[in-house]
Amino acid sequence: MSQNPEIDPQRWEEYDSDTKLYDLGRIKVIGRTEQRFRTVLVDTKQYPFGKKRTKKRHIRYAIIENLAFNLSPSALYEFYHGRQTLENFFKESKNPFNSGKMPSQRFRANEAYLQFVVIAYNCYFWFKKNFSHQPGRITIWKPPAKD
């Protein structure tokens, strides 16, 4: 941020036990423009999944918006968090399932196509999770011990 705003530790708003929000208000974010954007800082904890990491880590980012209506920081977080989840689905589904280009000009046909893509996506990850080989967990062949 171009202004280096002062952050008061007492003004952090707790969204849930793992997420805190800080409303900076409207500030100048980009140095080349005079327009001010509303900025909300997000500090969230991410817990390890599986045995790859042992420590939780903090993820810190900013939500920068210029909406015509005013939302509370928690409502703004919920709005963009839901949008982020949907955008991740479309990003992941574009490559393996070729849903980047819709097959028809008709809305209902594209709706049915996307429903099939979602079913295929869920089946793919279910099979990947339950049936793919996970190193170190299952050993099919064990060489004989040398005496």
PDB file of C-alpha atoms in Angstrom:
ATOM      1  CA  MET A   1       0.000   0.000   0.000  1.00  0.00           C
ATOM      2  CA  SER A   2       1.325   3.360  -0.906  1.00  0.00           C
ATOM      3  CA  GLN A   3       0.469   5.134   2.364  1.00  0.00           C
ATOM      4  CA  ASN A   4       1.924   2.728   4.967  1.00  0.00           C
ATOM      5  CA  PRO A   5      -1.050   3.133   7.305  1.00  0.00           C
ATOM      6  CA  GLU A   6      -0.648   2.806  11.053  1.00  0.00           C
ATOM      7  CA  ILE A   7      -2.269  -0.387  12.316  1.00  0.00           C
ATOM      8  CA  ASP A   8      -3.646  -0.310  15.848  1.00  0.00           C
ATOM      9  CA  PRO A   9      -3.595  -3.855  17.329  1.00  0.00           C
ATOM     10  CA  GLN A  10      -6.729  -3.059  19.374  1.00  0.00           C
ATOM     11  CA  ARG A  11      -8.858  -2.462  16.251  1.00  0.00           C
ATOM     12  CA  TRP A  12      -8.617  -6.011  14.868  1.00  0.00           C
ATOM     13  CA  GLU A  13     -12.125  -7.523  14.703  1.00  0.00           C
ATOM     14  CA  GLU A  14     -12.401 -11.250  15.366  1.00  0.00           C
ATOM     15  CA  TYR A  15     -14.492 -12.971  12.684  1.00  0.00           C
ATOM     16  CA  ASP A  16     -14.068 -16.479  14.120  1.00  0.00           C
ATOM     17  CA  SER A  17     -11.457 -18.253  16.244  1.00  0.00           C
ATOM     18  CA  ASP A  18      -9.013 -18.421  13.299  1.00  0.00           C
ATOM     19  CA  THR A  19      -9.737 -15.228  11.349  1.00  0.00           C
ATOM     20  CA  LYS A  20      -9.262 -11.568  12.227  1.00  0.00           C
ATOM     21  CA  LEU A  21     -10.298  -8.551  10.135  1.00  0.00           C
ATOM     22  CA  TYR A  22      -9.017  -4.966  10.165  1.00  0.00           C
ATOM     23  CA  ASP A  23     -10.876  -2.197   8.327  1.00  0.00           C
ATOM     24  CA  LEU A  24      -8.501   0.466   7.001  1.00  0.00           C
ATOM     25  CA  GLY A  25     -11.324   2.461   5.425  1.00  0.00           C
ATOM     26  CA  ARG A  26     -10.794   4.199   2.080  1.00  0.00           C
ATOM     27  CA  ILE A  27      -7.104   4.640   1.351  1.00  0.00           C
ATOM     28  CA  LYS A  28      -4.937   5.280  -1.668  1.00  0.00           C
ATOM     29  CA  VAL A  29      -3.703   1.832  -2.661  1.00  0.00           C
ATOM     30  CA  ILE A  30      -2.018   2.443  -6.003  1.00  0.00           C
ATOM     31  CA  GLY A  31       0.553   5.230  -6.175  1.00  0.00           C
ATOM     32  CA  ARG A  32      -0.289   6.349  -9.720  1.00  0.00           C
ATOM     33  CA  THR A  33      -3.974   7.136  -9.166  1.00  0.00           C
ATOM     34  CA  GLU A  34      -5.799   9.498  -6.856  1.00  0.00           C
ATOM     35  CA  GLN A  35      -8.750   7.142  -6.405  1.00  0.00           C
ATOM     36  CA  ARG A  36      -9.206   5.671  -2.940  1.00  0.00           C
ATOM     37  CA  PHE A  37     -10.343   2.100  -2.356  1.00  0.00           C
ATOM     38  CA  ARG A  38     -11.793   0.515   0.750  1.00  0.00           C
ATOM     39  CA  THR A  39      -9.303  -1.928   2.191  1.00  0.00           C
ATOM     40  CA  VAL A  40      -9.876  -4.721   4.715  1.00  0.00           C
ATOM     41  CA  LEU A  41      -6.891  -6.701   6.007  1.00  0.00           C
ATOM     42  CA  VAL A  42      -7.435 -10.410   6.687  1.00  0.00           C
ATOM     43  CA  ASP A  43      -5.283 -12.528   9.000  1.00  0.00           C
ATOM     44  CA  THR A  44      -6.268 -16.191   9.065  1.00  0.00           C
ATOM     45  CA  LYS A  45      -4.672 -19.382  10.386  1.00  0.00           C
ATOM     46  CA  GLN A  46      -4.272 -22.398   8.134  1.00  0.00           C
ATOM     47  CA  TYR A  47      -3.932 -25.737   9.870  1.00  0.00           C
ATOM     48  CA  PRO A  48      -1.826 -28.555   8.424  1.00  0.00           C
ATOM     49  CA  PHE A  49      -3.564 -31.127   6.260  1.00  0.00           C
ATOM     50  CA  GLY A  50      -2.246 -34.625   6.552  1.00  0.00           C
ATOM     51  CA  LYS A  51       1.394 -35.103   7.516  1.00  0.00           C
ATOM     52  CA  LYS A  52       3.035 -32.735   5.046  1.00  0.00           C
ATOM     53  CA  ARG A  53       3.286 -29.828   7.481  1.00  0.00           C
ATOM     54  CA  THR A  54       3.347 -29.898  11.231  1.00  0.00           C
ATOM     55  CA  LYS A  55       2.905 -26.204  12.002  1.00  0.00           C
ATOM     56  CA  LYS A  56      -0.062 -23.985  11.360  1.00  0.00           C
ATOM     57  CA  ARG A  57       0.716 -20.907   9.334  1.00  0.00           C
ATOM     58  CA  HIS A  58      -0.754 -17.441   9.064  1.00  0.00           C
ATOM     59  CA  ILE A  59      -2.113 -16.249   5.751  1.00  0.00           C
ATOM     60  CA  ARG A  60      -2.372 -12.483   5.449  1.00  0.00           C
ATOM     61  CA  TYR A  61      -3.966 -10.645   2.545  1.00  0.00           C
ATOM     62  CA  ALA A  62      -6.044  -7.573   1.777  1.00  0.00           C
ATOM     63  CA  ILE A  63      -9.496  -7.267   0.271  1.00  0.00           C
ATOM     64  CA  ILE A  64      -9.579  -4.143  -1.875  1.00  0.00           C
ATOM     65  CA  GLU A  65     -12.999  -3.090  -3.125  1.00  0.00           C
ATOM     66  CA  ASN A  66     -14.885  -0.214  -4.665  1.00  0.00           C
ATOM     67  CA  LEU A  67     -18.516  -1.292  -4.284  1.00  0.00           C
ATOM     68  CA  ALA A  68     -21.347   1.217  -4.553  1.00  0.00           C
ATOM     69  CA  PHE A  69     -22.791   0.085  -1.211  1.00  0.00           C
ATOM     70  CA  ASN A  70     -21.125  -0.122   2.188  1.00  0.00           C
ATOM     71  CA  LEU A  71     -20.731  -3.496   3.919  1.00  0.00           C
ATOM     72  CA  SER A  72     -19.309  -4.351   7.316  1.00  0.00           C
ATOM     73  CA  PRO A  73     -15.838  -5.974   7.245  1.00  0.00           C
ATOM     74  CA  SER A  74     -17.301  -9.389   8.157  1.00  0.00           C
ATOM     75  CA  ALA A  75     -19.992  -9.164   5.430  1.00  0.00           C
ATOM     76  CA  LEU A  76     -17.330  -8.100   2.925  1.00  0.00           C
ATOM     77  CA  TYR A  77     -15.136 -11.065   3.927  1.00  0.00           C
ATOM     78  CA  GLU A  78     -18.056 -13.491   3.498  1.00  0.00           C
ATOM     79  CA  PHE A  79     -18.949 -11.995   0.108  1.00  0.00           C
ATOM     80  CA  TYR A  80     -15.437 -12.265  -1.331  1.00  0.00           C
ATOM     81  CA  HIS A  81     -14.651 -15.582   0.390  1.00  0.00           C
ATOM     82  CA  GLY A  82     -17.616 -17.215  -1.366  1.00  0.00           C
ATOM     83  CA  ARG A  83     -16.599 -15.652  -4.664  1.00  0.00           C
ATOM     84  CA  GLN A  84     -13.040 -16.904  -4.234  1.00  0.00           C
ATOM     85  CA  THR A  85     -14.274 -20.475  -3.723  1.00  0.00           C
ATOM     86  CA  LEU A  86     -16.346 -20.358  -6.906  1.00  0.00           C
ATOM     87  CA  GLU A  87     -13.495 -18.853  -8.926  1.00  0.00           C
ATOM     88  CA  ASN A  88     -11.142 -21.618  -7.711  1.00  0.00           C
ATOM     89  CA  PHE A  89     -13.640 -24.226  -8.948  1.00  0.00           C
ATOM     90  CA  PHE A  90     -13.774 -22.641 -12.404  1.00  0.00           C
ATOM     91  CA  LYS A  91      -9.985 -22.340 -12.538  1.00  0.00           C
ATOM     92  CA  GLU A  92      -9.555 -26.008 -11.605  1.00  0.00           C
ATOM     93  CA  SER A  93     -12.316 -27.246 -13.892  1.00  0.00           C
ATOM     94  CA  LYS A  94     -11.111 -25.405 -17.004  1.00  0.00           C
ATOM     95  CA  ASN A  95      -8.082 -27.579 -17.699  1.00  0.00           C
ATOM     96  CA  PRO A  96      -8.951 -31.216 -16.941  1.00  0.00           C
ATOM     97  CA  PHE A  97     -12.626 -31.017 -17.936  1.00  0.00           C
ATOM     98  CA  ASN A  98     -12.404 -28.464 -20.752  1.00  0.00           C
ATOM     99  CA  SER A  99     -15.150 -26.259 -19.339  1.00  0.00           C
ATOM    100  CA  GLY A 100     -13.399 -23.068 -20.393  1.00  0.00           C
ATOM    101  CA  LYS A 101     -15.559 -22.896 -23.504  1.00  0.00           C
ATOM    102  CA  MET A 102     -19.250 -23.679 -23.227  1.00  0.00           C
ATOM    103  CA  PRO A 103     -20.541 -26.184 -25.810  1.00  0.00           C
ATOM    104  CA  SER A 104     -23.821 -24.438 -26.592  1.00  0.00           C
ATOM    105  CA  GLN A 105     -25.455 -21.033 -26.974  1.00  0.00           C
ATOM    106  CA  ARG A 106     -28.451 -22.148 -24.885  1.00  0.00           C
ATOM    107  CA  PHE A 107     -28.439 -21.438 -21.151  1.00  0.00           C
ATOM    108  CA  ARG A 108     -30.082 -24.716 -20.038  1.00  0.00           C
ATOM    109  CA  ALA A 109     -27.706 -26.788 -22.151  1.00  0.00           C
ATOM    110  CA  ASN A 110     -24.703 -25.070 -20.562  1.00  0.00           C
ATOM    111  CA  GLU A 111     -26.267 -25.520 -17.115  1.00  0.00           C
ATOM    112  CA  ALA A 112     -26.622 -29.277 -17.699  1.00  0.00           C
ATOM    113  CA  TYR A 113     -23.062 -29.434 -19.048  1.00  0.00           C
ATOM    114  CA  LEU A 114     -21.670 -27.717 -15.930  1.00  0.00           C
ATOM    115  CA  GLN A 115     -23.649 -30.076 -13.683  1.00  0.00           C
ATOM    116  CA  PHE A 116     -22.017 -33.039 -15.433  1.00  0.00           C
ATOM    117  CA  VAL A 117     -18.626 -31.348 -15.051  1.00  0.00           C
ATOM    118  CA  VAL A 118     -19.248 -30.964 -11.300  1.00  0.00           C
ATOM    119  CA  ILE A 119     -20.231 -34.643 -10.989  1.00  0.00           C
ATOM    120  CA  ALA A 120     -17.130 -35.710 -12.945  1.00  0.00           C
ATOM    121  CA  TYR A 121     -14.966 -33.379 -10.822  1.00  0.00           C
ATOM    122  CA  ASN A 122     -16.307 -34.877  -7.574  1.00  0.00           C
ATOM    123  CA  CYS A 123     -15.902 -38.468  -8.827  1.00  0.00           C
ATOM    124  CA  TYR A 124     -12.356 -37.760 -10.002  1.00  0.00           C
ATOM    125  CA  PHE A 125     -11.247 -36.373  -6.652  1.00  0.00           C
ATOM    126  CA  TRP A 126     -13.096 -39.095  -4.727  1.00  0.00           C
ATOM    127  CA  PHE A 127     -11.251 -41.788  -6.713  1.00  0.00           C
ATOM    128  CA  LYS A 128      -7.983 -39.897  -6.389  1.00  0.00           C
ATOM    129  CA  LYS A 129      -8.413 -39.605  -2.620  1.00  0.00           C
ATOM    130  CA  ASN A 130      -9.550 -43.184  -1.972  1.00  0.00           C
ATOM    131  CA  PHE A 131      -7.818 -45.306  -4.606  1.00  0.00           C
ATOM    132  CA  SER A 132      -4.555 -43.674  -5.627  1.00  0.00           C
ATOM    133  CA  HIS A 133      -1.361 -45.005  -4.139  1.00  0.00           C
ATOM    134  CA  GLN A 134      -0.112 -42.970  -1.221  1.00  0.00           C
ATOM    135  CA  PRO A 135       3.581 -43.622  -0.622  1.00  0.00           C
ATOM    136  CA  GLY A 136       4.467 -44.937   2.793  1.00  0.00           C
ATOM    137  CA  ARG A 137       0.997 -46.032   3.819  1.00  0.00           C
ATOM    138  CA  ILE A 138       0.441 -49.306   1.977  1.00  0.00           C
ATOM    139  CA  THR A 139       3.202 -51.650   0.872  1.00  0.00           C
ATOM    140  CA  ILE A 140       2.130 -54.328  -1.585  1.00  0.00           C
ATOM    141  CA  TRP A 141       5.512 -56.023  -1.873  1.00  0.00           C
ATOM    142  CA  LYS A 142       8.144 -56.075   0.801  1.00  0.00           C
ATOM    143  CA  PRO A 143      11.582 -57.456  -0.065  1.00  0.00           C
ATOM    144  CA  PRO A 144      12.782 -60.285   2.190  1.00  0.00           C
ATOM    145  CA  ALA A 145      15.022 -59.265   5.072  1.00  0.00           C
ATOM    146  CA  LYS A 146      18.706 -60.121   4.694  1.00  0.00           C
ATOM    147  CA  ASP A 147      20.047 -62.315   7.485  1.00  0.00           C
TER     148      ASP A 147
END
